[in-house]
Coordinates of C-alpha atoms and ligand atoms in Angstrom, one line a residue:
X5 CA 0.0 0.0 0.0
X6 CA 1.2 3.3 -0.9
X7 CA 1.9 5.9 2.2
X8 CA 1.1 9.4 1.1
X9 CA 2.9 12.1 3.3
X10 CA 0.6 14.6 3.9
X11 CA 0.5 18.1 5.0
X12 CA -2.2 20.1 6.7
X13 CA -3.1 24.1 6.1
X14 CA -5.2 25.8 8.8
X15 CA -4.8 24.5 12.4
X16 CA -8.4 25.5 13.1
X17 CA -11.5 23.7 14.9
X18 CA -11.9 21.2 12.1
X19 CA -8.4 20.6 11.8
X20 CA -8.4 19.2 15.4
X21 CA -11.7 17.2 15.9
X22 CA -11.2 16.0 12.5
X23 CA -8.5 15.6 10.1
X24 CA -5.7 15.2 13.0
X25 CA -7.3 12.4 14.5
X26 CA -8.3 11.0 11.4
X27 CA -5.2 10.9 9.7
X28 CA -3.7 9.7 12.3
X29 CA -5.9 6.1 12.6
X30 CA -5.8 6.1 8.4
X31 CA -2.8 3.8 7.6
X32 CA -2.8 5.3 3.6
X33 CA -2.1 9.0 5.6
X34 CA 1.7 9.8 7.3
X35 CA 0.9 13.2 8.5
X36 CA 4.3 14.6 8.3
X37 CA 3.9 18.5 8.2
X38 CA 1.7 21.0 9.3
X39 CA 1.3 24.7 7.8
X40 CA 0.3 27.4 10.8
X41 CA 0.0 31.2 10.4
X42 CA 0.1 31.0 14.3
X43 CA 3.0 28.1 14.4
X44 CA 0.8 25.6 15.7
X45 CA 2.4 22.4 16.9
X46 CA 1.4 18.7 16.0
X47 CA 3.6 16.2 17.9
X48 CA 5.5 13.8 15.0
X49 CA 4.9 16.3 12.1
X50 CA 7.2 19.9 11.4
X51 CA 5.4 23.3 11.4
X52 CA 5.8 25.5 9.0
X53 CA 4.7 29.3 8.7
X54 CA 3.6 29.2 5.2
X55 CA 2.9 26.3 2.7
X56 CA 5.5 27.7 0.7
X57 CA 8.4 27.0 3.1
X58 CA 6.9 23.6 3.6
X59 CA 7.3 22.0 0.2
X60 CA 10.9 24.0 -0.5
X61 CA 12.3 21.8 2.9
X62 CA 9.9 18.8 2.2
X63 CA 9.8 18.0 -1.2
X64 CA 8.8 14.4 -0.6
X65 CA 5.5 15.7 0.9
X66 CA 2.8 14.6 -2.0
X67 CA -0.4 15.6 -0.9
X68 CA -2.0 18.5 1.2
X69 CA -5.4 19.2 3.3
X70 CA -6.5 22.6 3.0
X71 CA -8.9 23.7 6.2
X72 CA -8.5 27.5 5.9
X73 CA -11.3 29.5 5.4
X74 CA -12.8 29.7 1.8
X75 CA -11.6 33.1 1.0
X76 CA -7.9 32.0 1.1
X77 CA -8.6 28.8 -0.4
X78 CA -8.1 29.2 -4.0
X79 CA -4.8 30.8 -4.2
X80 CA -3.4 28.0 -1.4
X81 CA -4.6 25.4 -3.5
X82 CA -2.8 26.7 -6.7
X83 CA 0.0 26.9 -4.9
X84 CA -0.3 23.4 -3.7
X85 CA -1.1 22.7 -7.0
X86 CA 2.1 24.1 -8.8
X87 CA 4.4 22.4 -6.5
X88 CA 3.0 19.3 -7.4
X89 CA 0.6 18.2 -4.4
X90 CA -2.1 16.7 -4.6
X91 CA -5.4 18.6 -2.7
X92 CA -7.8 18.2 -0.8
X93 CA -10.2 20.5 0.4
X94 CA -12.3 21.2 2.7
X95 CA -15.9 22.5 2.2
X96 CA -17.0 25.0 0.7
X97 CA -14.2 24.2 -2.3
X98 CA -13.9 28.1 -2.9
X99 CA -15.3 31.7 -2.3
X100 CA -16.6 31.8 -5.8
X101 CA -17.7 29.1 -8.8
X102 CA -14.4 30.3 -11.5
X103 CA -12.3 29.8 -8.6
X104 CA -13.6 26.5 -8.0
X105 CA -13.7 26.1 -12.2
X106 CA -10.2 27.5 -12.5
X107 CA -8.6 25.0 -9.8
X108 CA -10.3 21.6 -11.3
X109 CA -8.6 22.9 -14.6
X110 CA -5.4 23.3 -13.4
X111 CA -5.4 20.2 -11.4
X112 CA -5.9 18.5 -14.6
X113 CA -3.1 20.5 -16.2
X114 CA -1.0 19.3 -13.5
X115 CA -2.4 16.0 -13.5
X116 CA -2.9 16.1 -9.9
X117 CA -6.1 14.9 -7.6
X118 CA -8.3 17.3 -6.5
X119 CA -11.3 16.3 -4.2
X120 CA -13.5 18.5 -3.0
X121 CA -14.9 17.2 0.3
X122 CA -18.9 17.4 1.5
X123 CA -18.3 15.8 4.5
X124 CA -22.2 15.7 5.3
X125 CA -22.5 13.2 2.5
X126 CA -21.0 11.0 3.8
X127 CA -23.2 9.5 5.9
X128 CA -25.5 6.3 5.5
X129 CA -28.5 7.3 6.0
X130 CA -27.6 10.0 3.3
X131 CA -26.6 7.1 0.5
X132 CA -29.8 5.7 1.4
X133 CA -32.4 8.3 1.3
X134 CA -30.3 8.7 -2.5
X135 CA -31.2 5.2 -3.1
X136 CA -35.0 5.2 -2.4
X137 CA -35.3 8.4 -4.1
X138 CA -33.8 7.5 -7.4
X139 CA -36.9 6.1 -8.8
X140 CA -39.5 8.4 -7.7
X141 CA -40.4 12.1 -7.8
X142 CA -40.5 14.7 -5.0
X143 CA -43.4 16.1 -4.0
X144 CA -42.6 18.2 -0.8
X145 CA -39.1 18.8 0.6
X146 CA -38.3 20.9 3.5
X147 CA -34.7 21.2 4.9
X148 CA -34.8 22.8 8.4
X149 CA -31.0 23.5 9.3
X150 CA -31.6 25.8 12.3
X151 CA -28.8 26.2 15.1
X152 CA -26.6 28.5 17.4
X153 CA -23.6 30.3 15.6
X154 CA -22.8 31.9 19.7
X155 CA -22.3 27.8 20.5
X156 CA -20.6 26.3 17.0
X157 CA -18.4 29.4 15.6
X158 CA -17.1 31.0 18.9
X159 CA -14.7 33.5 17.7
X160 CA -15.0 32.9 13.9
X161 CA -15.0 36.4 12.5
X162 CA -14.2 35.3 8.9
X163 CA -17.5 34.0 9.0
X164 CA -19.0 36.8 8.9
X165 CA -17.3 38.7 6.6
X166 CA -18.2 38.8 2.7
X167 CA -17.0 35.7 1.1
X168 CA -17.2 34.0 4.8
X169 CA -20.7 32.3 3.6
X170 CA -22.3 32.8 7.2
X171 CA -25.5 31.2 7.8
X172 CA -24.4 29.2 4.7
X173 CA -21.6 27.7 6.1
X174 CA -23.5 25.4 7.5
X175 CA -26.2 25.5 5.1
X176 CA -24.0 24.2 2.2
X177 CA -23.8 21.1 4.6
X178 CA -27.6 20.4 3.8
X179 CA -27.6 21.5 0.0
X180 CA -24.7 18.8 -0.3
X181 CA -27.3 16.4 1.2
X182 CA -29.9 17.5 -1.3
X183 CA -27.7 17.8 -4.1
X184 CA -26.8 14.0 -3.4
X185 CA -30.1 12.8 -2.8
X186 CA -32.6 14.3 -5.4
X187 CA -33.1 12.3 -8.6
X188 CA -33.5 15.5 -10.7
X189 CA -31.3 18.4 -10.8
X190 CA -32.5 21.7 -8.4
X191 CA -32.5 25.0 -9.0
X192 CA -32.9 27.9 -6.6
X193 CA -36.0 29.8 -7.4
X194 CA -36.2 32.7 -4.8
X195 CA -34.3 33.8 -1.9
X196 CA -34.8 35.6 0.7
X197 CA -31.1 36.6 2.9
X198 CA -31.3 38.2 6.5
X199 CA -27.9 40.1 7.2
X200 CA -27.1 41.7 10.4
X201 CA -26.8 45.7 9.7
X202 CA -23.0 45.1 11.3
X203 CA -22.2 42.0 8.9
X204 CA -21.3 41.0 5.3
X205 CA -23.1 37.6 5.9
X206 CA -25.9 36.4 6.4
X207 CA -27.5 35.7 9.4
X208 CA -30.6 33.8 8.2
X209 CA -31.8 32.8 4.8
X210 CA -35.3 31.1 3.1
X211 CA -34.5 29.8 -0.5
X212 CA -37.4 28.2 -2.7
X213 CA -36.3 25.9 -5.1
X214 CA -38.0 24.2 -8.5
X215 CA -37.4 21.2 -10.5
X216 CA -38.3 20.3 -14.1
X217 CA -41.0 17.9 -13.2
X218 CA -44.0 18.8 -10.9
X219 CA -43.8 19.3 -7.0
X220 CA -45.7 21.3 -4.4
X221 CA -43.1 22.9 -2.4
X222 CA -39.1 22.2 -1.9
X223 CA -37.8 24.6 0.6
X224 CA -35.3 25.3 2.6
X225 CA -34.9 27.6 6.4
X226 CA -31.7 28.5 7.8
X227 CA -31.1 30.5 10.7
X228 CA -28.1 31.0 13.2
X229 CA -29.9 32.3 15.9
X230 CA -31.8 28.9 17.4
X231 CA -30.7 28.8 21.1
X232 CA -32.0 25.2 23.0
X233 CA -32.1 22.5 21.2
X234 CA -30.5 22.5 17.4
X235 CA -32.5 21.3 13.9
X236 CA -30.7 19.7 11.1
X237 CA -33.4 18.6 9.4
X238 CA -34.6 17.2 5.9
X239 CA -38.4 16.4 5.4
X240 CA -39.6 14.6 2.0
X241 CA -42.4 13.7 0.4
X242 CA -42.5 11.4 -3.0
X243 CA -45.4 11.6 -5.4
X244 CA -46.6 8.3 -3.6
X245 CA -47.0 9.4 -0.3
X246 CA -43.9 8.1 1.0
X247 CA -41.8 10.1 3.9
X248 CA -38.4 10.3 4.5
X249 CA -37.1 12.4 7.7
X250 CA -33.5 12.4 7.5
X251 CA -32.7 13.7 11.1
X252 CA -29.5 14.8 13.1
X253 CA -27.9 16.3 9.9
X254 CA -28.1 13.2 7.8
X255 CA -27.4 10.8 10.5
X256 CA -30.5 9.4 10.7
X257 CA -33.4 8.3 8.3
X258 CA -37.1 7.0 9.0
X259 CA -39.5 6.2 6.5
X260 CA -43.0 6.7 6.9
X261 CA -42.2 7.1 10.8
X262 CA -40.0 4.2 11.2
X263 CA -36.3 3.7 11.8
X264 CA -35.0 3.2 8.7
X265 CA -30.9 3.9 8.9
X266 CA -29.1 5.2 12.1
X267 CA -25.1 4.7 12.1
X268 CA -22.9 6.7 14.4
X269 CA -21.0 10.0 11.8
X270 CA -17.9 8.3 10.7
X271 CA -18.1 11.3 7.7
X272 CA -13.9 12.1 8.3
X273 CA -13.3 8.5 7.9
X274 CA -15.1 7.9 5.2
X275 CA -13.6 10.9 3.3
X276 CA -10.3 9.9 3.8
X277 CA -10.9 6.2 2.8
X278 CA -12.3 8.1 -0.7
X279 CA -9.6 10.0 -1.2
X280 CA -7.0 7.3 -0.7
X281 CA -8.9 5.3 -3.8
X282 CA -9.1 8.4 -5.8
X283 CA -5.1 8.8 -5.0
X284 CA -4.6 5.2 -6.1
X285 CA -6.6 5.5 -9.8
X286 CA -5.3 9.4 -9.8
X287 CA -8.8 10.5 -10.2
X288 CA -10.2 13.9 -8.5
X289 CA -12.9 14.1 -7.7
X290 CA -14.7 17.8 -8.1
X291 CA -18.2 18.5 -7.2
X292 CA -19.9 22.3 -7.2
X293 CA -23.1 21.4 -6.8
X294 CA -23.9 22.5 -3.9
X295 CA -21.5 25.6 -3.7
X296 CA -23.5 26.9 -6.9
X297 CA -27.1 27.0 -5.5
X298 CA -25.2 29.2 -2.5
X299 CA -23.8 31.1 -5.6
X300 CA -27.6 31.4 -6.7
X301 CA -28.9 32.1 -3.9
X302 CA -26.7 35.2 -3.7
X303 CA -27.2 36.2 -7.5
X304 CA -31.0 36.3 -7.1
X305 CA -32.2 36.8 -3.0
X306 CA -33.9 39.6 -1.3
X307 CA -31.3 41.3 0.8
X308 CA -33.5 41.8 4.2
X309 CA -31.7 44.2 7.3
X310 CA -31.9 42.6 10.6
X311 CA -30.6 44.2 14.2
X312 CA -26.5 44.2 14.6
X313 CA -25.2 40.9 15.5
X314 CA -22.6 40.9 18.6
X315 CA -20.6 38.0 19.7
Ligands
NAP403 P1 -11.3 28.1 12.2 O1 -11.4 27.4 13.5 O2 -11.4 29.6 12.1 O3 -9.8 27.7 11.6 C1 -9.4 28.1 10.3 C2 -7.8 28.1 10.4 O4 -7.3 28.5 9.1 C3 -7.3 29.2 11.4 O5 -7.3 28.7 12.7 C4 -6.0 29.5 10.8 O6 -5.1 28.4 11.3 C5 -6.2 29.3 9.3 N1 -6.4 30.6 8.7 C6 -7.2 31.6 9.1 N2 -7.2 32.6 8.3 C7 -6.2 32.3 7.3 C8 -5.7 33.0 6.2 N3 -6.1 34.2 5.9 N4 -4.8 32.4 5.5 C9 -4.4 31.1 5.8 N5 -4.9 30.4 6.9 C10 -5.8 31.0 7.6 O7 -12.3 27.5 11.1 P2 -12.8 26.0 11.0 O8 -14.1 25.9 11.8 O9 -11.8 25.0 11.3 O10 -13.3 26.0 9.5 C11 -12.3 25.9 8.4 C12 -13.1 25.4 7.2 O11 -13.6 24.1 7.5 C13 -14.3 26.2 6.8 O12 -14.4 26.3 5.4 C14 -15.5 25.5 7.4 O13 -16.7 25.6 6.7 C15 -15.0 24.0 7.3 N6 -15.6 23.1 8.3 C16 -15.7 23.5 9.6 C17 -16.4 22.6 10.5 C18 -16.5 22.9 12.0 O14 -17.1 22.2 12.7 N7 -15.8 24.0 12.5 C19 -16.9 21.4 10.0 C20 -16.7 21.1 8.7 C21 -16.1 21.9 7.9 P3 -3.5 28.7 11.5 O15 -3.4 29.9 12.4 O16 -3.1 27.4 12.1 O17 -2.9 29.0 10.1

């Protein structure tokens, strides 16, 4: 078996309840640098200041994990890409769509792998709600992604800045569900974006969305300002009366009320299994599915004013 060294960029949150502990129980993984603006230190692996002065002292590094924030992304990942690394990165893949566009093109160039990473796909229940939908259509969705930024991005200003995504940032993580599970492409048909008179980012957002074949309603609610207890929710209905509820942010499925799929989130694992088989067939694997309804939801929505938000 082939033993990629890899390197990781951004020592944030996700960085260390994630990738570290990942890597280090994935056999196909050597973590054997790390890239820090704040020199961050990861015991067995060297810390670098900039990815830059990582692969001019470690040329034998051959693959990298990018888990910055998206604004940085794209220029981090050319950079990887130049020097001959292969990328992964962590969602969303980019700020913008040409970014995302321009850095699948030059990983072909380079013939490199790039995989961008939907980590909330990667759950069972999520491959099956896919499966049982494939041969119907949808009558009624309604995704319900409601929680408390205060409790899950303590401190994260980028967030909140243009280009941080905001209430999208975890919103992307349930249009990568739908994206995955509807039979028929989805198109955003009306938005409606809350911002916070203080912010560049949205604070709340309702997006209505359409398909080519008949349906009642397919919506979706986010909002960052649910305290108690937090809703990560996707509600369907098939033209037969069927209902899925995939629960717990696509840990859990029940059909027609029952207990259909429920499997502890192994979504890290999973994604690092995938991209050790796309490293061995040198495949990437680039999806912008669900970055481009956020794009769409931006191009078209209602820009509503809401009171200043303070940390
Ligand atoms: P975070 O805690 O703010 O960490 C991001 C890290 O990136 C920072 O700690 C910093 O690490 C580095 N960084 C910040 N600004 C940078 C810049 N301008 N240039 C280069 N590096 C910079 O954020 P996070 O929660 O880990 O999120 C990072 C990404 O992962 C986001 O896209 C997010 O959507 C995604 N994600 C987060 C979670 C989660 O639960 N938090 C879950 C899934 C996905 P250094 O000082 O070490 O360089």
């Amino acid at each position: 078996m082939t033993v990629h060294k890899i390197g990781i960029i951004g020592l944030g949150k996700i960085t260390e309840d994630q990738h570290l502990p990942v890597i280090a129980a994935n056999p196909a993984f050597d973590l054997v640098a790390v890239s820090s603006q704040r020199g961050i230190k990861v015991d067995g692996a060297r810390t670098f200041r900039a990815p830059a002065d990582m692969y001019e002292a470690m040329p034998e590094l051959d693959v990298v994990a990018v888990c910055t924030p998206p604004q940085v992304r794209h220029a981090i990942a050319r950079e990887a890409l130049a020097a001959g690394k292969h990328v992964l990165l962590e969602k969303p893949p980019a700020a913008t769509i040409s970014e995302l566009d321009d850095l699948a093109a030059f990983a072909a160039a380079q013939g490199r792998v790039l995989f961008t990473t939907w980590h909330s796909q990667y759950n069972a229940a999520v491959a099956h709600a896919r499966d049982l939908l494939a041969h119907h259509s949808v009558k009624r969705l309604a995704i319900t992604w409601k929680e408390d930024v205060r409790r899950w991005h303590p401190g994260q200003k980028w967030i909140w800045t243009a280009g941080g995504f905001g209430v999208f940032d975890p919103g992307i993580n349930a249009l990568s569900i739908l994206t995955e599970i509807m039979p028929t492409p989805v198109f955003v048909r009306s938005a409606e974006l809350t911002f916070p008179e203080n912010c560049d980012a949205p604070i709340a957002a309702s997006l209505a969305f359409a398909t080519n074949g008949p349906h009642d309603s397919l919506t979706a609610e986010f909002d960052w300002r649910q305290t108690g207890p937090q809703t990560w929710d996707i509600v369907i209905e098939t033209d037969e009366g069927t209902e899925l509820r995939l629960a717990n942010g696509g840990a859990r499925l029940e059909v027609n009320g029952e207990l259909d799929v429920e499997r502890k989130p192994a979504e890290y694992e999973d994604i690092y299994h995938r991209f050790a088989q796309l490293l061995r067939d040198n495949r990437s694997l680039v999806d912008s599915a669900p970055l481009r309804l956020v794009a769409d939801s931006f191009l078209i929505g209602r820009r509503l004013t809401t009171e200043p938000f303070h940390e």
